[in-house]
mmCIF file of C-alpha atoms and ligand atoms in Angstrom:
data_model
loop_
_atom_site.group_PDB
_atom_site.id
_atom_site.type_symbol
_atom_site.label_atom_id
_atom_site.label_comp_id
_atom_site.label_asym_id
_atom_site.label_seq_id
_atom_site.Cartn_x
_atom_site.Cartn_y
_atom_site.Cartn_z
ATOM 1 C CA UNK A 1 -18.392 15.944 -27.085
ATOM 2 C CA UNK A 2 -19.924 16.926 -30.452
ATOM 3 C CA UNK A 3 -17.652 16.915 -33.041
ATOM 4 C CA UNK A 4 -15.120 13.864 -34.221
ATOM 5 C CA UNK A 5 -12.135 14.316 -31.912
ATOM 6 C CA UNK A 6 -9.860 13.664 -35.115
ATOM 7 C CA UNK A 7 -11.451 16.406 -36.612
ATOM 8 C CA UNK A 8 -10.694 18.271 -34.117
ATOM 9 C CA UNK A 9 -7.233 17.916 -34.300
ATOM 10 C CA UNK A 10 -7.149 18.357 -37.829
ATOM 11 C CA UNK A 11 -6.154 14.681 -38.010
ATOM 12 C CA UNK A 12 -6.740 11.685 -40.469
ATOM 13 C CA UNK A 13 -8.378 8.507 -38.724
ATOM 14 C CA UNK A 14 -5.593 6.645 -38.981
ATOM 15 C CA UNK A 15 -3.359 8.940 -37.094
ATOM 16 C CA UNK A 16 -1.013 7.013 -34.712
ATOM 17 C CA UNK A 17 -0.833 8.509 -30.741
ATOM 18 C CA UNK A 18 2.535 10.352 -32.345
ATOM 19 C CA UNK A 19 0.377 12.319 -34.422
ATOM 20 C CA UNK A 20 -2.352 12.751 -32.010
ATOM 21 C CA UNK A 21 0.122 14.001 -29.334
ATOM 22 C CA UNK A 22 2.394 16.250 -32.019
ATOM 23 C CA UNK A 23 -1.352 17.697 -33.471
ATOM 24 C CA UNK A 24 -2.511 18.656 -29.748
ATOM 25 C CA UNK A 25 0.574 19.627 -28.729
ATOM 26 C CA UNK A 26 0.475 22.283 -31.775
ATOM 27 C CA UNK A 27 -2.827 23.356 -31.268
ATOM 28 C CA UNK A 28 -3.014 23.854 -27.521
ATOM 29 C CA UNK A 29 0.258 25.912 -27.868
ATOM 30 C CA UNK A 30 -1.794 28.484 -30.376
ATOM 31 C CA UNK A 31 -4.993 28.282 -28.654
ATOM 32 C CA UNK A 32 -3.896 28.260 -24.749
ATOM 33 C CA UNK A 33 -5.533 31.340 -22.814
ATOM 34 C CA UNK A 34 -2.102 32.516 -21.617
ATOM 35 C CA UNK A 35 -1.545 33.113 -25.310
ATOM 36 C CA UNK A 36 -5.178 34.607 -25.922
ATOM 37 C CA UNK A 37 -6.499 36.620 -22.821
ATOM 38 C CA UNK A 38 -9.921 37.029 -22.863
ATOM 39 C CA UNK A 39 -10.554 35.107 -26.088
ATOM 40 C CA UNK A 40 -13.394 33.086 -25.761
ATOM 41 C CA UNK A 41 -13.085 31.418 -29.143
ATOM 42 C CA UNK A 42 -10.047 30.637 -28.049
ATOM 43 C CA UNK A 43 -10.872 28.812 -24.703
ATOM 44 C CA UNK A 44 -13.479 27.174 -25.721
ATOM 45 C CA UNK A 45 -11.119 25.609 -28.928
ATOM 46 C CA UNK A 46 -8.949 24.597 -26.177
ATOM 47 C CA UNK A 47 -11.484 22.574 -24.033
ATOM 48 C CA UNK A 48 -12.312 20.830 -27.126
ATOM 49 C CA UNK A 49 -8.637 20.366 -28.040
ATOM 50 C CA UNK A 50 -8.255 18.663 -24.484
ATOM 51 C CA UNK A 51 -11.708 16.481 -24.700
ATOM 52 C CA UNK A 52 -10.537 15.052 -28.115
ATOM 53 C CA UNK A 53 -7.048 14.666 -27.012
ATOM 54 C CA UNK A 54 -7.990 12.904 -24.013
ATOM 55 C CA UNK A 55 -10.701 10.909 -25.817
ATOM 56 C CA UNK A 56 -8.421 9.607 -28.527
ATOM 57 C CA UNK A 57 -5.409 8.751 -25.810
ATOM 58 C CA UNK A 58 -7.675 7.948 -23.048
ATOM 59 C CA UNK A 59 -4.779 9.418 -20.877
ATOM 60 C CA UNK A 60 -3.811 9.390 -17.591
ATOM 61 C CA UNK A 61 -6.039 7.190 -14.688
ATOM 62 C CA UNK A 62 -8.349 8.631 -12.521
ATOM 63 C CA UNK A 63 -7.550 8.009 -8.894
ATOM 64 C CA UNK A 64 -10.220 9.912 -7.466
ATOM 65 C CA UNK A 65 -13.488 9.038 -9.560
ATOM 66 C CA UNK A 66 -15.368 6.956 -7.192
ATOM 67 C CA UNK A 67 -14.660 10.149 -4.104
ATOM 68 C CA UNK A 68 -12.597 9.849 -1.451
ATOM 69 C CA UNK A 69 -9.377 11.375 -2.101
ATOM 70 C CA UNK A 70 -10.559 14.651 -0.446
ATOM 71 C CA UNK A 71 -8.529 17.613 -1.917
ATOM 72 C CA UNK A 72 -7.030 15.458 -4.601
ATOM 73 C CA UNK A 73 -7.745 16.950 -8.024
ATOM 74 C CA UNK A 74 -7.722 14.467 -10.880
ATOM 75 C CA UNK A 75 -5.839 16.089 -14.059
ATOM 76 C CA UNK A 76 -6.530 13.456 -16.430
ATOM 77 C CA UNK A 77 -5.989 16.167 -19.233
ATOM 78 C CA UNK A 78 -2.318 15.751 -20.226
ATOM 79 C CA UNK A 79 -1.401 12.341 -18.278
ATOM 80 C CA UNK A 80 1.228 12.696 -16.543
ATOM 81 C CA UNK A 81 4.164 15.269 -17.348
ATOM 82 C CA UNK A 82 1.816 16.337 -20.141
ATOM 83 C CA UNK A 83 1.306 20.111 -19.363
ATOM 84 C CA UNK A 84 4.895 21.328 -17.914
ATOM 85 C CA UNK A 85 6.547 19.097 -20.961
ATOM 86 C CA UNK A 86 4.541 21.277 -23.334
ATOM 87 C CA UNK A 87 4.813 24.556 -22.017
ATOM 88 C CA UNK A 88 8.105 24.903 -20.524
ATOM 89 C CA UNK A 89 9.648 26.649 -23.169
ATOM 90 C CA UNK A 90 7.310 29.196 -22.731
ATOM 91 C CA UNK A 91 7.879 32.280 -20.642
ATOM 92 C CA UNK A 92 4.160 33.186 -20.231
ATOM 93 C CA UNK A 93 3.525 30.711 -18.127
ATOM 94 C CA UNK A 94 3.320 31.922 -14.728
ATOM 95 C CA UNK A 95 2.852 28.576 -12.317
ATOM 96 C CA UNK A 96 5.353 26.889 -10.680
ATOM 97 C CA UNK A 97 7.251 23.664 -11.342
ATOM 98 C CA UNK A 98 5.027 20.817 -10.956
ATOM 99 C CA UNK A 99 6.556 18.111 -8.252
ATOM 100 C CA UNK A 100 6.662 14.519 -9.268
ATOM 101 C CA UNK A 101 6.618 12.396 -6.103
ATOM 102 C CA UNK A 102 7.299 8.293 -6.663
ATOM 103 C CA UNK A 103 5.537 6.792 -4.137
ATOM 104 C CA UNK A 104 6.740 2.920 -3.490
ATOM 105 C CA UNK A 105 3.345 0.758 -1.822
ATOM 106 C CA UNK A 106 3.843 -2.615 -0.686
ATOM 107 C CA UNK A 107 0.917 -5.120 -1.683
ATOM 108 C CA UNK A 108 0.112 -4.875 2.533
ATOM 109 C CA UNK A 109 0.000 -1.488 2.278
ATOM 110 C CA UNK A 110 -1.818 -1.382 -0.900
ATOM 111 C CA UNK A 111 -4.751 -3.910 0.946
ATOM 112 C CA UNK A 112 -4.058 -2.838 4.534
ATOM 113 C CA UNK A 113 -3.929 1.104 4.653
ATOM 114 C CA UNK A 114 -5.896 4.295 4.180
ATOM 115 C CA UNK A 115 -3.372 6.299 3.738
ATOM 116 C CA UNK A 116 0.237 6.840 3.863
ATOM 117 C CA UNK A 117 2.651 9.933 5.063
ATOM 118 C CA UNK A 118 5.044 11.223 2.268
ATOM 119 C CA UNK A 119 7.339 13.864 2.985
ATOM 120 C CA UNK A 120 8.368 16.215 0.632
ATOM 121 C CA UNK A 121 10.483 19.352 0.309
ATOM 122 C CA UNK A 122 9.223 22.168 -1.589
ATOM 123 C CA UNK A 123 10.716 25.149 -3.072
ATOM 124 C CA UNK A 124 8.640 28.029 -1.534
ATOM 125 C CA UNK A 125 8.354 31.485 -2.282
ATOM 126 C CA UNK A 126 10.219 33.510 0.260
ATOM 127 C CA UNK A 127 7.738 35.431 2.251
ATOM 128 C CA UNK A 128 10.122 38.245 3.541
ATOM 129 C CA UNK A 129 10.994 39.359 0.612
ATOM 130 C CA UNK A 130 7.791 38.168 -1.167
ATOM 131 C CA UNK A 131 10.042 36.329 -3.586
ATOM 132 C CA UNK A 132 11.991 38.927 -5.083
ATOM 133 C CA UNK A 133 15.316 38.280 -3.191
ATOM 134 C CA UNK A 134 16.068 42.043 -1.922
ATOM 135 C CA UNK A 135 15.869 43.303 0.612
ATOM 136 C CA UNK A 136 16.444 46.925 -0.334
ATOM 137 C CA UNK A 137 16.502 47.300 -3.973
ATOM 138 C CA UNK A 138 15.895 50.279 -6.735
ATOM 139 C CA UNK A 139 14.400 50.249 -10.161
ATOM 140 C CA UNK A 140 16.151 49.391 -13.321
ATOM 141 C CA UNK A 141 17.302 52.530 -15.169
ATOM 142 C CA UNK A 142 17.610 50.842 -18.309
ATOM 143 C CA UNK A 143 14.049 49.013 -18.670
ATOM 144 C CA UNK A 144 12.629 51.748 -16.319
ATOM 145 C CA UNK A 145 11.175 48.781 -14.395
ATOM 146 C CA UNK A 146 9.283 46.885 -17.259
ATOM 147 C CA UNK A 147 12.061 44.332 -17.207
ATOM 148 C CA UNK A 148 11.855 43.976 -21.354
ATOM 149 C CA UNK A 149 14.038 46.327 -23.602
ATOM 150 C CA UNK A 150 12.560 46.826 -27.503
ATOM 151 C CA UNK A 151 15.200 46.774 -30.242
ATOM 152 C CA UNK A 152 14.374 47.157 -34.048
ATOM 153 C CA UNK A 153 15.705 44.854 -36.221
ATOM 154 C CA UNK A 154 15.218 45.173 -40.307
ATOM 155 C CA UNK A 155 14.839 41.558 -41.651
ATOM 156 C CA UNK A 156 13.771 41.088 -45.392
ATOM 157 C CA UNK A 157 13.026 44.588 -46.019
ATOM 158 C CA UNK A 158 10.189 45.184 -42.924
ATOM 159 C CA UNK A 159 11.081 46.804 -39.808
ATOM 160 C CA UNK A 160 10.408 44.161 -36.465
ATOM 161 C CA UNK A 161 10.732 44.917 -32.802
ATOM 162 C CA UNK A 162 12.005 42.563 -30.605
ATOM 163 C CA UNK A 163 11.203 42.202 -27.215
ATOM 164 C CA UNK A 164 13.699 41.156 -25.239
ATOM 165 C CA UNK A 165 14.682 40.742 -20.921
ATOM 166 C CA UNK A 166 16.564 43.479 -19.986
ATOM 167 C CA UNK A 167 20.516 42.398 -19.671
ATOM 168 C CA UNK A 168 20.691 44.402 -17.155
ATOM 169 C CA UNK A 169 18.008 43.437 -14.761
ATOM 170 C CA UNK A 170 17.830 40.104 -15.896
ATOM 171 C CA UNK A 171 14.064 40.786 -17.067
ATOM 172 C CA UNK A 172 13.294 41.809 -13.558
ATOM 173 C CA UNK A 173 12.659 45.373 -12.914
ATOM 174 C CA UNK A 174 14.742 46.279 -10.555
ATOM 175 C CA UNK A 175 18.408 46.493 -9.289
ATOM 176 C CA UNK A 176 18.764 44.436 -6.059
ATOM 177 C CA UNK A 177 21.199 47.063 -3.167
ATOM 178 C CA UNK A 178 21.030 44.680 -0.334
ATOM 179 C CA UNK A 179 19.685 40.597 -0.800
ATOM 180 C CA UNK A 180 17.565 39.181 1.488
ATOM 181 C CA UNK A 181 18.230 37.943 4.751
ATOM 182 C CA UNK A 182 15.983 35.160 5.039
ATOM 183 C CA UNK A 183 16.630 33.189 1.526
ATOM 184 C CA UNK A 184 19.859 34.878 1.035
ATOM 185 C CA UNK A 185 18.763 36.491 -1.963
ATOM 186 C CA UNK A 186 17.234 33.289 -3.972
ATOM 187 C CA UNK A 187 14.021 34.723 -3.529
ATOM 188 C CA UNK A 188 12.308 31.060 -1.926
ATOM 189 C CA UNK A 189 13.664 28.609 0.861
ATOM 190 C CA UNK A 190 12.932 24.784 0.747
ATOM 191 C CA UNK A 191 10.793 23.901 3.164
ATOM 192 C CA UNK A 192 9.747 20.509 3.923
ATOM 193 C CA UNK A 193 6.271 19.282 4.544
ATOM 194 C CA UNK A 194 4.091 16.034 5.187
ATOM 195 C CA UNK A 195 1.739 15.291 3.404
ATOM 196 C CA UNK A 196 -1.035 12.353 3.750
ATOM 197 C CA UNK A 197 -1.891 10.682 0.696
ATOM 198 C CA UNK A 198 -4.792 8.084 0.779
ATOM 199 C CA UNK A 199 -4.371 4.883 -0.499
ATOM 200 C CA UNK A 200 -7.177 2.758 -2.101
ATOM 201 C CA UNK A 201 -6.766 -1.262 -3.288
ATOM 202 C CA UNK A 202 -7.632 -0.336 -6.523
ATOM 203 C CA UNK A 203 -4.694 2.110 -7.540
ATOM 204 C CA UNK A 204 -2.527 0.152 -10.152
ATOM 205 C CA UNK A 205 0.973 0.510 -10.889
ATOM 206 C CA UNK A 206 1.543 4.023 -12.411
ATOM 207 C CA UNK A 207 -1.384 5.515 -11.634
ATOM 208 C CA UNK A 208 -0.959 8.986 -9.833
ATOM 209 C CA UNK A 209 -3.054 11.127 -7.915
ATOM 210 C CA UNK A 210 -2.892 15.250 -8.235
ATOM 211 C CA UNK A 211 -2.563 17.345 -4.958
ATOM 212 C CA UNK A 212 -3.167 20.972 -6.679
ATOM 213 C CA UNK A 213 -1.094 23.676 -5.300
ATOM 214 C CA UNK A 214 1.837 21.596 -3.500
ATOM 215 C CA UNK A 215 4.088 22.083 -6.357
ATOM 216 C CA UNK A 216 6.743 24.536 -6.663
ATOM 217 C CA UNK A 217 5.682 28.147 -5.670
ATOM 218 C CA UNK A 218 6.329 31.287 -8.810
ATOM 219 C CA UNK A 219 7.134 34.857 -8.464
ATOM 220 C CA UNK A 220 3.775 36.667 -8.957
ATOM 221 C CA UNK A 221 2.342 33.398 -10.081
ATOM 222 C CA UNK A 222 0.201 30.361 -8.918
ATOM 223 C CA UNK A 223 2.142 27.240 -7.378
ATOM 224 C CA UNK A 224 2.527 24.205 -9.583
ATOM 225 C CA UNK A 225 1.048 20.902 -8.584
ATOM 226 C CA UNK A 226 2.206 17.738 -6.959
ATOM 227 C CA UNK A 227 1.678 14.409 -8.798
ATOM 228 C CA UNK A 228 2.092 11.460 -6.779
ATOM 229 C CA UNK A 229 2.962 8.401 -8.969
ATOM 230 C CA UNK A 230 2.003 4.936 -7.738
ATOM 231 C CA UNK A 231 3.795 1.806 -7.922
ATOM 232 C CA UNK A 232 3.196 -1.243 -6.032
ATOM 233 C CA UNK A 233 5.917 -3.254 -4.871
ATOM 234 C CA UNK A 234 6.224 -6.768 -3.777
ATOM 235 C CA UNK A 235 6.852 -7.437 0.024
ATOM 236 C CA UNK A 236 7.521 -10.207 2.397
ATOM 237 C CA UNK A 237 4.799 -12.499 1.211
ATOM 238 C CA UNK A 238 3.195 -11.707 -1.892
ATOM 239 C CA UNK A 239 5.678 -10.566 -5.301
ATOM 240 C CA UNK A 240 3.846 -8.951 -7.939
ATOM 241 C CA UNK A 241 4.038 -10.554 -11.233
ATOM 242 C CA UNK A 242 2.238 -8.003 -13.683
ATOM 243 C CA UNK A 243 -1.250 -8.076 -12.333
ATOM 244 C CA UNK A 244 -0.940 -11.540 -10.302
ATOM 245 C CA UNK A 245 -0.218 -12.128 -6.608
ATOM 246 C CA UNK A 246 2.122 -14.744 -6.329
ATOM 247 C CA UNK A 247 3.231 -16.596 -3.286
ATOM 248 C CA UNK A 248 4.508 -19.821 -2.136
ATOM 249 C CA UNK A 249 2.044 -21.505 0.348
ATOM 250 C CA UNK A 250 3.653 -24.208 2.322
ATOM 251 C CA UNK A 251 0.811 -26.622 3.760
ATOM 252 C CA UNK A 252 1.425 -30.223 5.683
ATOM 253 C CA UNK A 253 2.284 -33.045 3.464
ATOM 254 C CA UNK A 254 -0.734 -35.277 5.170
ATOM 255 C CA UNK A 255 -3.004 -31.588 4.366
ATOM 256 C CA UNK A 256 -1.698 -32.158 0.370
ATOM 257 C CA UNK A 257 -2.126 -36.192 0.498
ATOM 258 C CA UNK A 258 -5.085 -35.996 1.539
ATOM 259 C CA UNK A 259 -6.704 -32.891 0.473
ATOM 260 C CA UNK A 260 -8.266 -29.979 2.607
ATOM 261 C CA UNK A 261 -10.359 -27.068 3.082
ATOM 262 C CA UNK A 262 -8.102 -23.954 3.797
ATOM 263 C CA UNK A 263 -8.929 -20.763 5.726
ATOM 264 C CA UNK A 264 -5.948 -18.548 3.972
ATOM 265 C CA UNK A 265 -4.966 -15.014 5.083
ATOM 266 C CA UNK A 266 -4.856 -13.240 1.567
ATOM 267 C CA UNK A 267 -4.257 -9.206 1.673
ATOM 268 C CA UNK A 268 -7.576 -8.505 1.143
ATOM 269 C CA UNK A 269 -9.090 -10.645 3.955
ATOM 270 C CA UNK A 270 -9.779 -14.306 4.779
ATOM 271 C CA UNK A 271 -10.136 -16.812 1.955
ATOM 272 C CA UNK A 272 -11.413 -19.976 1.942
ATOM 273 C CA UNK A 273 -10.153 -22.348 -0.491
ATOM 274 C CA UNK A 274 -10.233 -26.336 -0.554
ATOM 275 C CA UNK A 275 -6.840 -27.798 -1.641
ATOM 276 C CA UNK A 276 -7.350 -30.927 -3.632
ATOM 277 C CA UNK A 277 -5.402 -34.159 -3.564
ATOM 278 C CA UNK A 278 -2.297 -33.465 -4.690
ATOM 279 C CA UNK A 279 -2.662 -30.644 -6.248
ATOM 280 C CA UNK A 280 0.529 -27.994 -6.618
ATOM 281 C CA UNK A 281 -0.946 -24.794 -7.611
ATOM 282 C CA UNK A 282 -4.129 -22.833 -6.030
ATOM 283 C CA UNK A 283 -5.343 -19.649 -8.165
ATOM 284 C CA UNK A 284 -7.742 -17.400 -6.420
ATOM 285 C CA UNK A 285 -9.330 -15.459 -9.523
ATOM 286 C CA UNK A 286 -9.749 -12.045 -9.491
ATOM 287 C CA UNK A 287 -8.131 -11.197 -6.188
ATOM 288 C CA UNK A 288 -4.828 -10.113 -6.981
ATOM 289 C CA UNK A 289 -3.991 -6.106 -8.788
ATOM 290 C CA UNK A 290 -6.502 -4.107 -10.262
ATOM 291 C CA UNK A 291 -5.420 -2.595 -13.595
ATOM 292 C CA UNK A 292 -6.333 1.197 -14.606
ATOM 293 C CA UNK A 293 -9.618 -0.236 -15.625
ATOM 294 C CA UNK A 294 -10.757 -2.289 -12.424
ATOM 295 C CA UNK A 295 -9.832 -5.488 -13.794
ATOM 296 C CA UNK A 296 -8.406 -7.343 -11.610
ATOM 297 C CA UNK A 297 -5.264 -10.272 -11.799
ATOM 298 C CA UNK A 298 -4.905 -13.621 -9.880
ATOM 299 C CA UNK A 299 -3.649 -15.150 -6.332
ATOM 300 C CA UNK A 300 -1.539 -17.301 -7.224
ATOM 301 C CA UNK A 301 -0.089 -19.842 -4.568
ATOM 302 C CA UNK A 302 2.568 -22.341 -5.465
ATOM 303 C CA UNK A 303 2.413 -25.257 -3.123
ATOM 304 C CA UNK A 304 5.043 -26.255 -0.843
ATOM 305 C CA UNK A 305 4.394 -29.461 1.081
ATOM 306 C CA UNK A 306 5.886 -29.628 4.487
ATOM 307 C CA UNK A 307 7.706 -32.917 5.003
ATOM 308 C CA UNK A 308 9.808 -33.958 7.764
ATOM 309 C CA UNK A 309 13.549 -34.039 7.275
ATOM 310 C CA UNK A 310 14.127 -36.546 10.410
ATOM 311 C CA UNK A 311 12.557 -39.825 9.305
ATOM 312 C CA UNK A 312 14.308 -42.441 10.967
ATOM 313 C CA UNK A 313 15.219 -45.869 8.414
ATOM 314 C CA UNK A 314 12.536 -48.044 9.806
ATOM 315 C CA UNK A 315 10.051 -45.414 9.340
ATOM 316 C CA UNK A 316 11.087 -44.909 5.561
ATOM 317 C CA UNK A 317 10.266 -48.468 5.013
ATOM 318 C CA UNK A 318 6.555 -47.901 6.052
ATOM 319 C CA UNK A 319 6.795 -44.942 4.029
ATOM 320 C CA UNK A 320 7.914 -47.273 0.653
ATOM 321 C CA UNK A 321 5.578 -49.268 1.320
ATOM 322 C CA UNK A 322 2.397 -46.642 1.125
ATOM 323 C CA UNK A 323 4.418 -44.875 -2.080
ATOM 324 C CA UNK A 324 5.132 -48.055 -3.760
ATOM 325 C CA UNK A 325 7.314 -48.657 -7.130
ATOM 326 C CA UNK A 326 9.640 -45.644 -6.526
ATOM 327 C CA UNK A 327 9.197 -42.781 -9.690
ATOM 328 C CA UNK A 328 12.536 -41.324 -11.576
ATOM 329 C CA UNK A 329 12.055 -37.486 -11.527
ATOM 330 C CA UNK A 330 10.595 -35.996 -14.472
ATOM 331 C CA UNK A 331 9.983 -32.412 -15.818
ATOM 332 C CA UNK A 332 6.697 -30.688 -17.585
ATOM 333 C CA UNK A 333 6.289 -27.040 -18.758
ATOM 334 C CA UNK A 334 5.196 -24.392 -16.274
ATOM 335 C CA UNK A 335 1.476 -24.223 -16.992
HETATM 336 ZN ZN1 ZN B 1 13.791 36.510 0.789
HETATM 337 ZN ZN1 ZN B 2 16.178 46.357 -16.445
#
C-alpha cells in the first residue's frame, strides 16, 4: 500500500481502533460499489479504504494462508461480523444473510483430525417458485411492477421526491393470487446440509474460516457466506488454560524418587521427557496452542505420584526409616 493508512481514513495518528472502525465504517458506506456502479474512483477508494483498515486493525486471522482449506475463502477484510454489521441497514445490498457457525474442537481433535462434519441448516431460496412465494400471481397496479411509489414532499422551500416501497406490494412488484406450494408462500425452505470443515493444529481460539456461498440464499441476489468460528475446548486429558496445555500426569512414586526418562503421549505425538528427582511440575515448551500468530503456549504436567494406599504397619516402619525426621506440611506460592 502507498499511502499512510491514517491518511487514508482521514484520521490523526493517534486515533484509537474506535475511530479507525467509526472512520472506515463512514467511508466504505459512501464509497461501496453498490452505492457507485461503475465508478472506478470509487472502487478503487474502497480497496484502499479496506487495505488501511485492515492494516491499522490487523483484523480477523487467516485460516487458510499456508493452503489447504480447499474452497475456503479467507475474508480477512472486516473480521468477523464486519461487513453484514455495516451494511444491514442498507436495502441495496442484495446478498444473503451471512451464517455464523460456532464450531466447539476438543484439543484431540484439534491435534488428531483433518477435518470435522458440521451440519447446518440453511435458509434456501425456493426453487419452484424461484423465491418469489406465488405460485400464480399478477402485477401491482399501483407501482405498475417497479415495487417503489415517488411522492413529492416540499421541505424548506425545495421540492424532494421520495422513493418509497410500494404499501401495497410490499416493494415487490406484484400481487401474489395463489402462494406456493412447495415453501408455502415464504419464498425459501430450510434445508439442511453437511458440510466438512478441515481442521489444522494451528487454528487458535476464535479464529474462523469463510466457506463463500453457504450463507443464506437472496431473492435475485448472491447467497451470503458461512463463517465458521473456532474455539478449542478442553477434553478428557488436557484443559486449556489460555494458550497452555495443562494436565495432571500421575507417574510411580519409585519413577519420582528416583527420577526417569519418560516416553509421554502428548496430542501432538510422542514426547520424551526425563523427570528429575523429585520434581512436581514438567513444562514441555512450545507444544501446547498456537495463537493467531503461530506462537505457540506450554505442556504443562502437574505431577501426581502414585503411592500405595495398602501399606501394612511393619512396612511403614521401613518406610520411616528411609524418610527419616518426619516434615510438618508447609505451603509455597504456585510458581
Ligand atoms: Zn416456493
Ligand atoms: Zn406495488
Amino acid at each position: 500500500m502507498n499511502r499512510d493508512p491514517f491518511e487514508v481514513l482521514g484520521l490523526s495518528r493517534d486515533a484509537s481502533d474506535d475511530d479507525i472502525k467509526k472512520a472506515f465504517k463512514t467511508l466504505a458506506k459512501k464509497y461501496h460499489p453498490d452505492l457507485n456502479p461503475g465508478n472506478k474512483a470509487a472502487e478503487e477508494k474502497f480497496k484502499e479504504l479496506n487495505e488501511a483498515y485492515r492494516t491499522l486493525l490487523n483484523k480477523g486471522q487467516r485460516v487458510d494462508d499456508t493452503g489447504g482449506f480447499g474452497g475456503f475463502e479467507d475474508r480477512d477484510i472486516f473480521g468477523f461480523g464486519g461487513f453484514a454489521d455495516i451494511f444491514k441497514d442498507f436495502v441495496f445490498r442484495s446478498k444473503g444473510e451471512d451464517l455464523r457457525f460456532d464450531l466447539d474442537l476438543t484439543v484431540d481433535e484439534l491435534f488428531s483430525k483433518d477435518s470435522k462434519d458440521v451440519i447446518i441448516k440453511n435458509k434456501l431460496k425456493c426453487d419452484t417458485c424461484n423465491g418469489t412465494g406465488a405460485k400464480e400471481k399478477h402485477t401491482c397496479p399501483t407501482c405498475k411492477g417497479t415495487g417503489k411509489i415517488r411522492q413529492a414532499s416540499k421541505n424548506l422551500g425545495s421540492t424532494f421526491i421520495i422513493m418509497s416501497d410500494c404499501n401495497r406490494c410490499s416493494g415487490l412488484g406484484y400481487i401474489t393470487d395463489k402462494k406456493c406450494d412447495s415453501c408455502k408462500g415464504y419464498g425459501y425452505i430450510y434445508k439442511q446440509e453437511s458440510i466438512k470443515v478441515p481442521i489444522r493444529k494451528n487454528i487458535s481460539e476464535g479464529t474462523y474460516a469463510v466457506v463463500p456461498g453457504k450463507g443464506e440464499s437472496s431473492i435475485g441476489g448472491s447467497n451470503g457466506d458461512l463463517y465458521i468460528v473456532f474455539h478449542i475446548k478442553g477434553d478428557d486429558k488436557f484443559a486449556v488454560e489460555g494458550l497452555d496445555l495443562v494436565s495432571r500426569l500421575h507417574v510411580d512414586a519409585r519413577d519420582v524418587i528416583k527420577g526417569k526418562t519418560l516416553d509421554l503421549e502428548v496430542p501432538e505425538g510422542k514426547e520424551k521427557i526425563s523427570l528429575k528427582k523429585g520434581e512436581t511440575k514438567l513444562i514441555i515448551k512450545g507444544k501446547g496452542l498456537f495463537d493467531k500468530r503461530g506462537k505457540r503456549g506450554d505442556i504443562i504436567l502437574n505431577i501426581v505420584p502414585e503411592i500405595p494406599t495398602d501399606i501394612k504397619e511393619e512396612e511403614l516402619k521401613e518406610i520411616d526409616r528411609i524418610l527419616g525426621k518426619h516434615k510438618e506440611p508447609f505451603v509455597s506460592a504456585v510458581k
